[in-house]
Amino acid sequence: MPFFASFVVTNLSLAGRKETNGNNQRSTFRVLSDGFSIFVAMGTLTAFNLEHVTAILSRTPASLDALLRGLPDFWTHNKEGKDTWTAFDIVGHLIFADRTDWMPRLRRILNDGESVPFDPFDRLGQARESQGKTLDQLLTEFVEVRDGCIKELQTLNLKSPDFERRGKHPALGTVSVSELLATWAVHDLNHLHQLSRVMARQYQDTVGPFKAYLGVLHCDAHGA
Amino acid sequence: MPFFASFVVTNLSLAGRKETNGNNQRSTFRVLSDGFSIFVAMGTLTAFNLEHVTAILSRTPASLDALLRGLPDFWTHNKEGKDTWTAFDIVGHLIFADRTDWMPRLRRILNDGESVPFDPFDRLGQARESQGKTLDQLLTEFVEVRDGCIKELQTLNLKSPDFERRGKHPALGTVSVSELLATWAVHDLNHLHQLSRVMARQYQDTVGPFKAYLGVLHCDAHGA
């Protein structure tokens, strides 16, 4: 994003934080009234919206189910190399993160604010939890666990001022409810991105000269 | 992949090409009998398998439907920047490629071999075809078009010797049926990879400091 756009988005974000009884949309208009009307689309683009987040969260399990259930192990149980994950591992990770990470961290912020940091995430925990299960079992489990999370999230009935509440991440420092919830949705997309790469990688030689046209086969995982 | 593994995979591939009345699995064993048993898993990993290909092809439309149907336009009609695609554009592209690219190219190889090159792919064709349609319409269309392609592919009843038949790509030169079909499946995964990135990008600022942990937000599209 060019510098001037980052500047405006930062301003919109600051305006959003100062607004404690409105919503991001109103903040956008406040900034606009200061003369930034050219950036209305950009302001809208990056504004947090709980419905946008739950729209992703509620669709990921069914999408992965449609993609992976019954797929040959060739695609689901091979990985990219040493110390990387298979599709099976990724689904296990998404379940484990729903159980131990997102909602527990949201509750921590709402109960304790920044006074008690989040528990660190156990990045290898899903290996224990997935052991002895089939991928089809994990896919069913993901639908159920995610459904429970969304129901609890809706019960909390969070409103705009809640989105600005802060917690303490053990490594990243202060983070807001909106950042945590936005990350939950992007985390789904991040693992969809990883999953498509891990699967594609199994055919990196089989595609022959077409490899030149397939960006996914040139993805280096971005250090993730 | 380390050098020695590439060397063996290349050998397996050559063995596969020489085998005109067997299949890849048999070629693998022939090489193994020459003393490469340690590489059995690697040989199997990269061998072309039509059932593996159709397993992906038959699942992609339903997976995209589960992910995208009814999703707010925020996720489906925003792109990454100038001259890039939205989720809507990507689904249109997959439909257009099924109609004008994969099966027509396969037919071209089976009918004309290398004597008549493939028609060049019209990379902007989907814009015309998608015009005036909703994303939900495109998702339904993709299920139908893909279903028709898979039925036709199955009717062809291709066997191992057919996978080695060659055609002429207008830019890449000689390509085999197995390379074309493997690429069709990886092309689905390539656009799933792109789609997850385009959607995630809409929240690249909204996630705040979590951006550091989200590889998808650091993906530069690999020149694709």
Coordinates of C-alpha atoms in Angstrom, one line a residue, chain A residues 2-215:
Chain A
P2 CA 1.5 3.4 -0.9
F3 CA 2.5 5.7 1.9
F4 CA -0.3 8.1 1.6
A5 CA -2.9 5.3 1.8
S6 CA -1.2 3.8 4.9
F7 CA -1.3 7.3 6.5
V8 CA -5.0 7.6 6.0
V9 CA -5.8 4.1 7.1
T10 CA -3.8 4.7 10.2
N11 CA -5.8 7.9 10.8
L12 CA -9.1 6.0 10.3
S13 CA -7.9 3.4 12.7
L14 CA -7.0 6.1 15.3
A15 CA -10.4 7.7 14.8
G16 CA -12.0 4.3 15.3
R17 CA -10.2 3.9 18.6
K18 CA -11.2 7.3 19.9
E19 CA -14.9 6.6 19.1
T20 CA -16.3 4.8 22.1
N21 CA -20.0 5.1 21.5
G22 CA -20.2 4.8 17.7
N23 CA -18.9 2.4 15.1
N24 CA -16.1 2.4 12.5
Q25 CA -18.5 3.6 9.8
R26 CA -19.2 6.7 11.7
S27 CA -15.5 7.3 12.4
T28 CA -14.9 7.0 8.7
F29 CA -17.4 9.7 8.0
R30 CA -15.8 11.9 10.6
V31 CA -12.5 11.7 8.9
L32 CA -14.2 12.2 5.5
S33 CA -15.8 15.4 6.8
D34 CA -12.2 16.6 7.3
G35 CA -11.7 16.4 3.6
F36 CA -10.4 12.9 2.8
S37 CA -13.4 11.8 0.7
I38 CA -11.2 10.3 -1.9
F39 CA -10.3 7.6 0.6
V40 CA -13.8 6.4 1.5
A41 CA -13.3 3.1 -0.2
M42 CA -10.0 2.4 1.6
G43 CA -11.5 3.3 5.0
T44 CA -14.4 1.0 4.4
L45 CA -12.0 -1.7 3.2
T46 CA -10.0 -2.1 6.4
A47 CA -12.7 -1.3 9.0
F48 CA -13.5 -4.2 11.4
N49 CA -16.9 -5.7 11.1
L50 CA -18.0 -8.5 13.3
E51 CA -20.5 -9.8 10.7
H52 CA -17.7 -10.0 8.2
V53 CA -15.7 -12.1 10.6
T54 CA -18.4 -14.5 11.5
A55 CA -19.3 -14.9 7.8
I56 CA -15.8 -16.4 7.3
L57 CA -15.7 -18.3 10.5
S58 CA -19.0 -20.0 9.8
R59 CA -18.0 -21.1 6.3
T60 CA -14.5 -22.5 6.7
P61 CA -15.4 -25.9 8.2
A62 CA -17.9 -26.8 5.5
S63 CA -15.5 -25.6 2.8
L64 CA -12.7 -27.8 4.2
D65 CA -15.1 -30.7 4.5
A66 CA -16.1 -30.4 0.8
L67 CA -12.5 -30.2 -0.2
L68 CA -11.0 -32.9 2.0
R69 CA -13.5 -35.5 3.0
G70 CA -12.8 -38.8 1.2
L71 CA -9.8 -37.4 -0.6
P72 CA -7.0 -39.9 -1.2
D73 CA -4.3 -39.9 1.6
F74 CA -1.9 -38.9 -1.2
W75 CA -3.2 -35.3 -0.9
T76 CA -4.1 -35.2 2.8
H77 CA -1.2 -37.1 4.5
N78 CA 1.8 -35.9 2.7
K79 CA 3.7 -32.7 3.7
E80 CA 6.1 -30.2 2.2
G81 CA 9.2 -31.4 3.9
K82 CA 10.7 -32.0 7.4
D83 CA 8.9 -30.2 10.2
T84 CA 5.9 -29.1 8.0
W85 CA 2.3 -30.0 8.2
T86 CA 0.0 -32.2 6.2
A87 CA -3.6 -31.3 5.4
F88 CA -4.6 -33.6 8.3
D89 CA -2.3 -31.7 10.7
I90 CA -3.8 -28.3 9.5
V91 CA -7.4 -29.4 10.3
G92 CA -6.2 -30.6 13.7
H93 CA -4.5 -27.3 14.3
L94 CA -7.7 -25.3 13.4
I95 CA -9.7 -27.4 15.9
F96 CA -7.1 -27.0 18.6
A97 CA -6.9 -23.3 18.1
D98 CA -10.7 -23.0 18.4
R99 CA -10.6 -24.9 21.6
T100 CA -7.6 -23.3 23.3
D101 CA -6.8 -20.0 21.6
W102 CA -9.5 -17.7 20.2
M103 CA -12.4 -17.8 22.6
P104 CA -10.2 -18.3 25.7
R105 CA -8.2 -15.2 24.7
L106 CA -11.4 -13.2 24.0
R107 CA -12.7 -14.2 27.5
R108 CA -9.4 -13.2 29.0
I109 CA -9.6 -9.7 27.5
L110 CA -13.2 -9.3 28.6
N111 CA -12.5 -10.6 32.2
D112 CA -9.0 -9.3 32.9
G113 CA -8.1 -6.7 30.2
E114 CA -4.3 -6.3 30.0
S115 CA -3.7 -7.3 33.6
V116 CA -3.3 -11.0 32.8
P117 CA -1.5 -12.0 29.5
F118 CA -3.0 -14.7 27.2
D119 CA -1.7 -18.2 27.9
P120 CA 0.9 -19.0 25.2
F121 CA -0.4 -21.1 22.3
D122 CA 0.8 -24.7 22.4
R123 CA 1.8 -25.1 18.7
L124 CA 2.2 -28.8 19.0
G125 CA -0.9 -29.5 21.0
Q126 CA -2.9 -30.7 18.0
A127 CA -0.6 -33.6 17.4
R128 CA -1.8 -35.1 20.8
E129 CA -5.4 -34.2 20.2
S130 CA -5.5 -35.6 16.6
Q131 CA -3.7 -38.9 17.4
G132 CA -5.6 -42.0 16.4
K133 CA -8.3 -40.0 14.6
T134 CA -9.2 -40.1 10.9
L135 CA -9.4 -36.9 8.8
D136 CA -13.1 -37.5 8.4
Q137 CA -13.5 -37.5 12.2
L138 CA -11.5 -34.3 12.4
L139 CA -13.6 -32.6 9.8
T140 CA -16.8 -33.5 11.7
E141 CA -15.2 -32.3 14.9
F142 CA -14.2 -29.0 13.3
V143 CA -17.8 -28.3 12.2
E144 CA -19.0 -28.9 15.8
V145 CA -16.2 -27.0 17.6
R146 CA -16.5 -24.0 15.3
D147 CA -20.3 -24.0 15.7
G148 CA -20.0 -23.9 19.5
C149 CA -17.5 -21.0 19.3
I150 CA -19.7 -18.9 17.0
K151 CA -22.8 -19.5 19.3
E152 CA -20.7 -18.4 22.3
L153 CA -19.4 -15.4 20.4
Q154 CA -23.0 -14.4 19.4
T155 CA -24.1 -14.8 23.0
L156 CA -21.5 -12.2 24.1
N157 CA -23.4 -9.7 22.0
L158 CA -20.3 -7.6 21.5
K159 CA -20.8 -4.0 20.4
S160 CA -18.5 -1.4 19.0
P161 CA -16.9 -0.2 22.3
D162 CA -16.0 -3.8 23.2
F163 CA -14.0 -4.1 20.0
E164 CA -11.6 -1.5 21.4
R165 CA -10.9 -3.3 24.6
R166 CA -7.3 -4.5 25.1
G167 CA -5.5 -7.6 26.2
K168 CA -1.9 -8.6 26.5
H169 CA -0.4 -11.1 24.0
P170 CA 2.6 -12.9 25.5
A171 CA 4.8 -11.9 22.5
L172 CA 3.1 -9.2 20.6
G173 CA 2.1 -7.0 23.5
T174 CA -1.2 -5.0 23.5
V175 CA -3.9 -6.2 21.1
S176 CA -7.5 -5.3 20.8
V177 CA -10.6 -7.4 20.6
S178 CA -11.1 -6.3 17.0
E179 CA -7.6 -7.4 16.1
L180 CA -8.0 -10.7 17.8
L181 CA -11.3 -11.5 16.0
A182 CA -10.1 -10.2 12.6
T183 CA -7.0 -12.5 13.1
W184 CA -9.2 -15.5 13.8
A185 CA -10.9 -15.1 10.3
V186 CA -7.6 -14.4 8.5
H187 CA -6.0 -17.3 10.4
D188 CA -8.6 -19.6 8.6
L189 CA -7.6 -18.0 5.3
N190 CA -4.0 -18.4 6.2
H191 CA -4.4 -22.1 6.7
L192 CA -6.4 -22.4 3.5
H193 CA -3.5 -20.8 1.8
Q194 CA -1.1 -23.2 3.4
L195 CA -3.3 -26.2 2.6
S196 CA -3.6 -25.4 -1.1
R197 CA 0.2 -25.1 -1.2
V198 CA 0.9 -28.3 0.7
M199 CA -1.5 -30.2 -1.6
A200 CA -0.2 -28.6 -4.8
R201 CA 3.4 -29.4 -3.8
Q202 CA 2.7 -33.1 -4.1
Y203 CA 2.5 -32.6 -7.9
Q204 CA 5.3 -30.0 -8.3
D205 CA 7.1 -32.3 -10.7
T206 CA 4.1 -34.0 -12.2
V207 CA 2.9 -30.8 -13.9
G208 CA 6.1 -30.6 -16.0
P209 CA 6.7 -27.3 -17.8
F210 CA 3.4 -25.9 -16.6
K211 CA 5.1 -25.2 -13.2
A212 CA 6.2 -21.9 -14.6
Y213 CA 2.5 -20.7 -14.6
L214 CA 1.6 -22.0 -11.2
G215 CA 2.4 -19.4 -8.5

